[in-house]
Coordinates of C-alpha atoms and ligand atoms in Angstrom, one line a residue:
M65 CA 45.4 50.0 -16.1
Q66 CA 44.3 48.5 -13.2
E67 CA 41.0 46.4 -13.2
P68 CA 38.1 47.1 -10.8
E69 CA 37.6 45.1 -7.8
R70 CA 34.8 42.4 -8.6
E71 CA 32.2 43.3 -6.3
T72 CA 31.1 40.1 -4.1
T73 CA 27.3 38.8 -4.1
Q74 CA 26.7 40.5 -1.1
Q75 CA 27.8 43.4 -2.4
V76 CA 25.8 43.5 -5.4
A77 CA 22.3 42.5 -3.6
S78 CA 23.1 45.6 -1.1
K79 CA 22.7 47.4 -4.4
Q80 CA 19.6 45.6 -5.4
G81 CA 16.0 44.5 -4.2
A82 CA 15.1 43.7 -0.9
R83 CA 17.4 41.5 0.9
I84 CA 17.2 38.7 3.5
V85 CA 17.4 40.1 6.8
D86 CA 15.9 37.4 9.0
A87 CA 15.3 32.9 8.1
R88 CA 13.9 30.9 10.8
V89 CA 13.1 27.5 11.0
I90 CA 9.7 26.0 13.1
V91 CA 8.8 22.8 13.7
T92 CA 5.6 22.3 15.3
C93 CA 3.2 19.0 15.7
P94 CA -0.2 20.3 15.4
G95 CA -1.4 16.5 14.9
R96 CA 1.7 15.8 13.0
N97 CA 5.5 17.1 12.4
F98 CA 6.1 19.9 9.9
V99 CA 9.1 21.7 9.4
T100 CA 8.5 25.4 8.4
L101 CA 11.3 28.2 6.9
K102 CA 10.0 31.8 7.4
I103 CA 12.3 34.1 6.0
T104 CA 11.8 38.0 6.3
T105 CA 13.3 40.6 3.9
S106 CA 14.5 44.1 4.5
D107 CA 11.2 45.7 3.4
G108 CA 9.1 43.7 5.7
V109 CA 8.0 41.0 3.6
Y110 CA 8.1 37.7 4.6
G111 CA 7.5 34.4 3.1
V112 CA 7.2 30.4 4.0
G113 CA 8.3 27.4 2.7
D114 CA 7.8 24.1 3.9
G115 CA 10.5 21.6 4.6
T116 CA 8.6 18.4 6.1
L117 CA 9.9 14.8 5.3
N118 CA 8.0 12.4 7.4
G119 CA 10.0 10.6 10.2
R120 CA 13.0 12.4 9.2
E121 CA 12.0 15.9 10.2
L122 CA 14.9 17.4 12.4
A123 CA 17.3 16.3 10.1
V124 CA 16.3 18.9 7.5
S125 CA 15.3 21.4 10.5
A126 CA 19.7 21.1 11.6
Y127 CA 20.8 21.2 7.5
L128 CA 18.2 24.6 7.5
Q129 CA 19.8 25.7 10.6
E130 CA 23.3 25.2 10.6
H131 CA 24.2 25.1 6.7
V132 CA 21.4 27.2 4.6
V133 CA 20.2 30.1 7.2
P134 CA 24.0 31.6 7.3
C135 CA 24.3 31.4 3.8
L136 CA 20.8 33.2 3.1
I137 CA 21.2 36.3 5.1
G138 CA 21.9 39.1 2.9
R139 CA 21.2 37.9 -0.2
D140 CA 19.0 39.4 -2.7
A141 CA 15.3 37.7 -2.3
D142 CA 14.6 38.3 -5.9
R143 CA 17.1 36.2 -7.2
I144 CA 15.3 32.8 -6.8
E145 CA 17.1 30.5 -9.8
D146 CA 20.6 32.1 -8.3
T147 CA 19.8 31.2 -4.9
W148 CA 18.6 27.7 -6.0
Q149 CA 21.7 27.2 -7.5
Y150 CA 23.8 28.3 -5.2
L151 CA 22.0 25.9 -2.4
Y152 CA 22.1 23.0 -5.4
R153 CA 26.1 23.4 -6.8
G154 CA 27.0 24.8 -3.5
A155 CA 26.5 22.2 -1.2
Y156 CA 28.5 19.8 -3.6
W157 CA 26.7 16.9 -2.2
R158 CA 24.2 17.2 -4.4
R159 CA 20.9 15.9 -4.4
G160 CA 19.4 13.4 -1.4
P161 CA 15.8 14.2 0.2
V162 CA 17.1 16.4 3.1
T163 CA 19.1 18.5 1.0
M164 CA 16.3 18.7 -1.5
A165 CA 13.7 19.0 1.2
A166 CA 15.7 22.1 2.1
I167 CA 16.1 23.9 -0.4
A168 CA 12.5 23.3 -1.5
A169 CA 11.7 25.0 1.7
V170 CA 14.1 28.1 0.6
D171 CA 12.7 28.7 -2.7
T172 CA 8.7 27.9 -1.9
A173 CA 9.3 31.4 0.7
L174 CA 11.2 33.2 -1.7
W175 CA 8.3 32.3 -4.7
D176 CA 5.8 33.4 -1.7
I177 CA 7.9 36.6 -1.3
K178 CA 8.1 37.3 -5.2
A179 CA 4.6 36.8 -5.5
K180 CA 3.6 39.2 -2.1
G181 CA 5.9 41.9 -3.6
A182 CA 4.2 41.7 -7.2
N183 CA 0.9 41.8 -5.5
M184 CA -0.3 38.7 -7.6
P185 CA -1.4 35.3 -6.6
L186 CA 1.5 33.2 -7.4
Y187 CA 0.1 31.4 -10.3
Q188 CA -0.2 34.3 -12.4
L189 CA 3.8 34.6 -11.6
L190 CA 3.7 30.9 -13.4
G191 CA 1.9 32.2 -16.7
G192 CA -1.4 32.3 -15.0
R193 CA -4.3 29.7 -15.0
G194 CA -3.6 26.6 -17.5
R195 CA -7.3 25.5 -16.0
D196 CA -10.6 26.6 -14.3
G197 CA -9.1 24.3 -10.9
V198 CA -7.1 21.5 -9.9
T199 CA -8.7 18.4 -10.0
V200 CA -7.7 16.3 -6.8
Y201 CA -7.9 12.7 -5.6
C202 CA -8.7 11.2 -1.9
H203 CA -8.5 8.6 -0.1
A204 CA -11.0 5.6 0.3
N205 CA -10.1 2.7 2.8
G206 CA -11.3 0.3 4.5
H207 CA -11.3 -3.0 6.3
D208 CA -13.1 -5.1 4.3
L209 CA -15.0 -4.2 0.9
G210 CA -18.2 -3.1 2.3
E211 CA -16.0 -0.9 4.1
L212 CA -14.2 0.4 1.4
C213 CA -17.1 0.7 -0.6
E214 CA -18.6 2.8 2.2
S215 CA -15.6 5.7 2.6
V216 CA -15.7 5.5 -1.5
A217 CA -19.7 6.7 -1.4
Q218 CA -18.9 8.7 1.4
H219 CA -16.2 11.0 -0.9
V220 CA -18.3 10.7 -3.9
E221 CA -20.8 12.1 -1.6
L222 CA -18.6 15.2 -0.9
G223 CA -17.8 16.0 -4.5
Y224 CA -14.2 14.0 -5.3
K225 CA -14.4 12.4 -9.1
A226 CA -11.7 10.7 -8.4
V227 CA -10.5 7.9 -5.7
R228 CA -7.5 6.2 -4.2
V229 CA -9.0 2.9 -2.9
Q230 CA -7.0 0.5 -0.6
C231 CA -8.3 -2.2 1.6
A232 CA -7.0 -4.9 3.9
V233 CA -6.2 -7.9 2.2
P234 CA -7.8 -11.4 3.8
G235 CA -4.9 -13.0 5.4
V236 CA -2.5 -10.7 5.8
A237 CA -1.9 -8.9 8.9
D238 CA -1.6 -5.5 7.8
A239 CA -2.4 -3.7 4.2
Y240 CA -1.3 -0.5 3.3
G241 CA -3.1 2.5 3.3
V242 CA -5.6 1.0 6.0
S243 CA -5.8 3.0 9.7
H244 CA -5.7 0.8 12.7
G245 CA -8.1 2.3 14.2
D246 CA -11.5 3.9 14.0
G247 CA -9.4 7.3 12.9
P248 CA -8.1 8.2 9.7
Y249 CA -5.3 6.7 7.9
E250 CA -2.1 8.6 9.2
P251 CA 1.3 6.8 7.7
A252 CA 3.4 8.0 10.7
D253 CA 2.3 6.5 13.9
G254 CA 4.5 5.2 16.0
S255 CA 7.1 6.6 18.8
V256 CA 9.3 3.4 17.4
P257 CA 8.9 1.8 13.9
R258 CA 5.6 -0.3 14.0
E259 CA 6.3 -3.6 12.1
E260 CA 3.8 -4.8 9.8
V261 CA 3.8 -8.4 8.1
W262 CA 2.9 -8.5 4.2
S263 CA 2.4 -11.3 1.9
T264 CA 2.2 -10.2 -2.0
A265 CA 0.7 -13.7 -3.4
K266 CA -2.1 -12.9 -1.2
Y267 CA -2.3 -9.2 -1.9
L268 CA -2.4 -10.3 -6.1
R269 CA -5.1 -13.1 -5.5
F270 CA -7.3 -10.1 -4.0
A271 CA -6.7 -6.6 -5.8
P272 CA -9.1 -7.6 -9.0
K273 CA -12.0 -8.5 -6.6
M274 CA -11.2 -5.4 -5.0
M275 CA -11.2 -3.1 -7.9
E276 CA -14.0 -5.3 -9.5
T277 CA -16.3 -4.8 -6.6
V278 CA -15.5 -0.9 -6.5
R279 CA -16.4 -0.5 -10.6
L280 CA -19.8 -3.0 -10.1
R281 CA -21.0 -0.7 -7.4
F282 CA -19.9 2.8 -8.8
G283 CA -19.9 2.2 -12.9
F284 CA -16.8 3.4 -15.0
D285 CA -17.1 7.4 -14.8
L286 CA -15.3 7.8 -11.3
A287 CA -11.4 8.1 -11.4
L288 CA -9.9 5.0 -9.7
L289 CA -6.7 5.0 -8.2
H290 CA -4.4 2.0 -6.5
D291 CA -1.3 2.5 -4.5
G292 CA 1.0 -0.4 -4.8
H293 CA 3.7 1.2 -2.5
H294 CA 6.8 -0.3 -3.7
R295 CA 6.1 -4.0 -2.4
M296 CA 6.2 -5.7 -6.1
T297 CA 9.0 -7.0 -8.0
P298 CA 8.1 -5.8 -11.6
I299 CA 6.8 -9.3 -12.8
E300 CA 4.4 -9.1 -10.0
A301 CA 3.6 -5.6 -11.1
A302 CA 3.0 -6.6 -14.4
S303 CA 0.8 -9.4 -13.6
L304 CA -1.1 -6.9 -11.1
G305 CA -1.7 -4.4 -13.9
K306 CA -2.7 -7.0 -16.6
S307 CA -4.9 -8.1 -14.1
L308 CA -6.4 -4.6 -13.3
E309 CA -7.1 -3.5 -17.2
E310 CA -10.5 -4.2 -17.5
F311 CA -11.1 -2.0 -14.1
R312 CA -9.8 0.9 -16.6
L313 CA -7.5 2.3 -13.2
F314 CA -6.7 5.9 -13.8
W315 CA -3.4 4.6 -12.5
L316 CA -1.3 2.2 -10.6
E317 CA 1.1 3.5 -8.1
D318 CA 4.3 2.7 -7.1
A319 CA 4.3 -0.9 -8.6
T320 CA 7.9 -1.2 -7.8
P321 CA 10.4 0.5 -6.7
A322 CA 12.1 2.6 -8.9
E323 CA 15.7 3.4 -8.0
N324 CA 16.5 0.8 -10.8
Q325 CA 14.5 3.4 -13.5
Q326 CA 14.5 0.2 -15.7
A327 CA 12.6 -2.2 -14.0
F328 CA 9.5 -0.2 -15.1
R329 CA 10.2 -1.7 -18.7
L330 CA 9.4 -4.7 -18.0
I331 CA 6.4 -3.8 -16.5
R332 CA 5.2 -1.5 -19.4
Q333 CA 6.1 -4.5 -22.0
H334 CA 3.1 -6.4 -20.3
T335 CA 0.3 -4.1 -19.2
T336 CA -1.5 -0.8 -20.4
T337 CA -2.9 0.5 -17.0
P338 CA -1.2 4.0 -16.7
L339 CA 1.5 3.9 -14.0
A340 CA 2.7 6.8 -11.7
V341 CA 5.8 7.0 -9.4
G342 CA 8.1 9.2 -7.9
E343 CA 6.8 10.7 -4.4
V344 CA 10.4 9.8 -2.8
F345 CA 12.0 11.2 -5.8
N346 CA 13.9 14.7 -5.4
S347 CA 15.2 15.4 -8.6
I348 CA 14.9 15.3 -12.3
F349 CA 17.4 12.4 -12.8
D350 CA 15.4 10.4 -10.6
C351 CA 13.1 10.2 -13.1
Q352 CA 15.3 11.0 -16.4
Q353 CA 15.0 7.5 -18.2
L354 CA 11.6 6.7 -17.2
I355 CA 10.2 9.6 -18.4
S356 CA 12.9 9.7 -21.8
E357 CA 11.9 6.1 -22.5
Q358 CA 8.0 7.1 -21.6
L359 CA 8.0 4.0 -19.0
I360 CA 5.4 5.7 -16.3
D361 CA 2.2 8.1 -17.2
Y362 CA 2.0 10.3 -14.6
I363 CA 5.1 11.9 -12.1
R364 CA 4.5 11.7 -9.0
A365 CA 7.4 14.3 -7.4
T366 CA 5.9 17.0 -5.4
V367 CA 7.2 20.8 -4.6
V368 CA 8.5 20.1 -0.6
H369 CA 10.8 16.9 -1.6
A370 CA 11.9 17.6 -5.5
G371 CA 13.3 21.3 -4.8
G372 CA 10.4 23.3 -4.6
I373 CA 8.6 25.3 -7.5
T374 CA 11.8 26.0 -9.3
H375 CA 12.6 22.5 -9.8
M376 CA 9.1 21.4 -10.0
R377 CA 8.6 23.3 -13.2
R378 CA 11.8 22.1 -14.7
I379 CA 11.0 18.2 -14.0
A380 CA 7.6 19.2 -16.1
S381 CA 9.0 21.1 -19.0
F382 CA 10.7 18.0 -19.1
A383 CA 8.2 15.8 -18.9
D384 CA 5.8 17.2 -21.0
L385 CA 7.9 16.4 -23.9
Y386 CA 7.0 12.8 -23.8
G387 CA 3.5 12.8 -23.0
V388 CA 4.0 12.7 -19.2
K389 CA 1.8 14.1 -16.9
T390 CA 2.1 15.8 -13.2
G391 CA 0.4 13.8 -10.1
S392 CA 2.4 15.4 -7.4
H393 CA 2.6 13.6 -4.0
G394 CA -0.1 15.7 -1.2
P395 CA -0.7 13.3 2.0
T396 CA -0.8 14.7 5.1
D397 CA 2.9 14.7 5.2
V398 CA 3.2 17.8 3.1
S399 CA 2.5 20.6 5.1
P400 CA -0.5 23.0 3.7
I401 CA 2.4 25.2 2.6
C402 CA 3.6 23.0 0.1
M403 CA 0.0 21.9 -1.0
G404 CA -0.8 25.8 -1.3
A405 CA 2.2 26.2 -3.5
A406 CA 1.4 22.9 -5.5
L407 CA -1.7 24.2 -6.3
H408 CA -0.4 27.0 -8.0
F409 CA 2.1 25.1 -9.6
D410 CA -0.7 22.5 -11.1
L411 CA -3.2 25.6 -12.0
S412 CA -0.4 27.0 -14.3
V413 CA 1.4 23.5 -15.4
P414 CA 0.2 22.7 -19.0
N415 CA 0.6 19.0 -18.6
F416 CA -1.0 19.0 -15.1
G417 CA -2.7 15.0 -14.6
I418 CA -4.2 15.5 -11.2
Q419 CA -3.1 15.9 -7.8
E420 CA -3.6 14.1 -4.3
H421 CA -5.4 15.6 -1.6
M422 CA -5.6 13.8 2.0
P423 CA -7.0 16.3 4.0
H424 CA -5.5 17.5 7.2
C425 CA -6.8 17.2 10.5
A426 CA -8.3 20.6 12.5
E427 CA -5.8 21.9 14.3
T428 CA -2.8 21.8 11.3
D429 CA -4.8 24.0 9.6
E430 CA -5.5 26.5 12.5
V431 CA -1.6 26.5 12.8
F432 CA -0.9 27.3 8.9
P433 CA -4.0 29.4 7.5
H434 CA -4.8 29.2 3.9
A435 CA -6.5 30.4 1.2
Y436 CA -6.6 27.3 -0.6
R437 CA -10.3 25.7 -1.3
F438 CA -12.4 22.4 -2.3
K439 CA -15.1 22.5 -4.3
D440 CA -16.8 19.7 -6.5
G441 CA -14.1 17.8 -7.0
L442 CA -11.7 20.9 -7.8
M443 CA -9.3 22.7 -5.6
H444 CA -8.6 26.2 -5.8
P445 CA -5.5 28.0 -4.7
G446 CA -7.0 31.2 -3.8
E447 CA -6.6 34.7 -5.0
S448 CA -4.1 36.1 -2.3
A449 CA -0.9 37.4 -3.0
G450 CA 2.0 35.0 -2.8
H451 CA 1.1 31.1 -2.0
G452 CA -1.6 32.1 0.3
V453 CA -0.6 30.2 3.4
D454 CA 0.7 31.4 6.5
I455 CA 2.0 30.0 9.8
D456 CA 0.3 31.3 13.2
E457 CA 3.2 30.6 15.2
K458 CA 2.1 31.5 18.5
L459 CA -0.7 28.6 17.8
A460 CA 2.5 26.6 16.2
A461 CA 4.7 26.7 19.9
R462 CA 1.9 25.3 21.6
F463 CA 2.5 21.4 19.6
P464 CA 6.3 20.6 20.7
Y465 CA 7.8 18.2 17.8
K466 CA 7.2 14.5 18.7
R467 CA 9.6 11.9 16.9
M468 CA 7.3 9.7 15.3
Y469 CA 8.3 7.1 12.7
L470 CA 6.8 5.1 9.9
P471 CA 6.1 1.5 9.9
V472 CA 8.5 -1.2 8.2
A473 CA 7.3 -4.2 6.9
R474 CA 8.6 -8.0 6.9
L475 CA 7.7 -10.7 4.8
E476 CA 5.9 -13.8 6.4
D477 CA 9.0 -15.7 6.8
G478 CA 10.5 -12.7 8.6
S479 CA 12.5 -11.2 5.8
M480 CA 12.7 -7.3 5.7
H481 CA 10.1 -5.8 2.9
N482 CA 9.3 -2.6 1.3
W483 CA 7.2 -1.0 3.3
Ligands
GCO73 C1 1.0 8.4 -1.1 C2 1.8 7.9 0.2 C3 2.0 8.2 1.5 C4 3.5 7.6 1.7 C5 3.7 8.7 2.7 C6 4.9 8.6 3.6 O1 0.5 8.0 -2.1 O2 0.0 9.4 -0.4 O3 1.9 6.5 -0.2 O4 0.9 8.2 1.8 O5 2.9 6.4 2.6 O6 3.9 10.0 2.3 O7 5.2 9.3 4.4
MG74 MG1 1.9 6.4 -2.3

């Protein structure tokens, strides 16, 4: 007897739920650049996903347009896991920030569509609320300690229960996390990369004084965080962690670059200051050793840079086995779409730790109308069906892409360093 001919994926898809009939990439710059993927199904439902990669936006846009969109048309919009695997395995060239941001954009849009189809907020599909709201931390910074304390006070006044503190370092031309003018701090700020000059030795002398000043003024009830932004060697990071122990940080972030995951062993041996890392990670393999050896306390991966909701759930489940909590990256360079999706993830995931929240400017908020809200130190994703964030395409078209770069850093002798 003759075997019946195998159906192609496309044929199977046509017998099932809604098919993807359109997928479009929208690049807009309402204050800063964002890459959005909008997917529409044969039922007329659409979903949106964030694919923004700060300073490399058009690489993701081209990847999506040329290499992903043609494969999406005709696929069953319900098969999120299958589409994820298709794009990940199917690329052959696995991982990497561009690929994973593109996959994240598709994945987030498909979860949005599925939740809209179910007429539920996304967190319900992910298992429902694990908590009342999402604790977020904000950024306080200053050109000196007085200004920093002012900034902390303003954020406490707004209701934040957790604050990241960054300050200009005496004798250092440019510290990370401090604005260059009067406006709010925005990382990508140059039409070519601005060159900053950095001294780790001066920073290490100053950082304990900074934390002491803030603790003396605000006491120990406020959660304090600090970002080392990849600038220390492991032994420098170990010594900073040790010197900050008495100030009981919520975490010390990106103490040293983590391409070499073993580097964190050395830091861990010397200090009980909690460690967070992973905002530049894009896959579970980037944190496999860090998590399984319990070298960190918080994993900073986020929806847009780590393969979407699907892959973030996998990372979180793995981290949960080892007592590592989530602490997703949430600067202005993730779009409100990523922020919305992240909040649904945060609300549902058992080992949630904290979520970063750096508010967007008014133009960005207008281009991306959203259901999420901040109240009394917590964020709430809202009850709209889907992830609750949309894009106003007409308005978006009024803000064309502008090439913008993150700065680069040099040491005082002119050597290139990590920014
Ligand atoms: C953070 C980050 C950011 C990055 C930025 C780079 O902890 O929020 O370190 O501010 O510098 O995301 O694009
Ligand atoms: Mg950081």
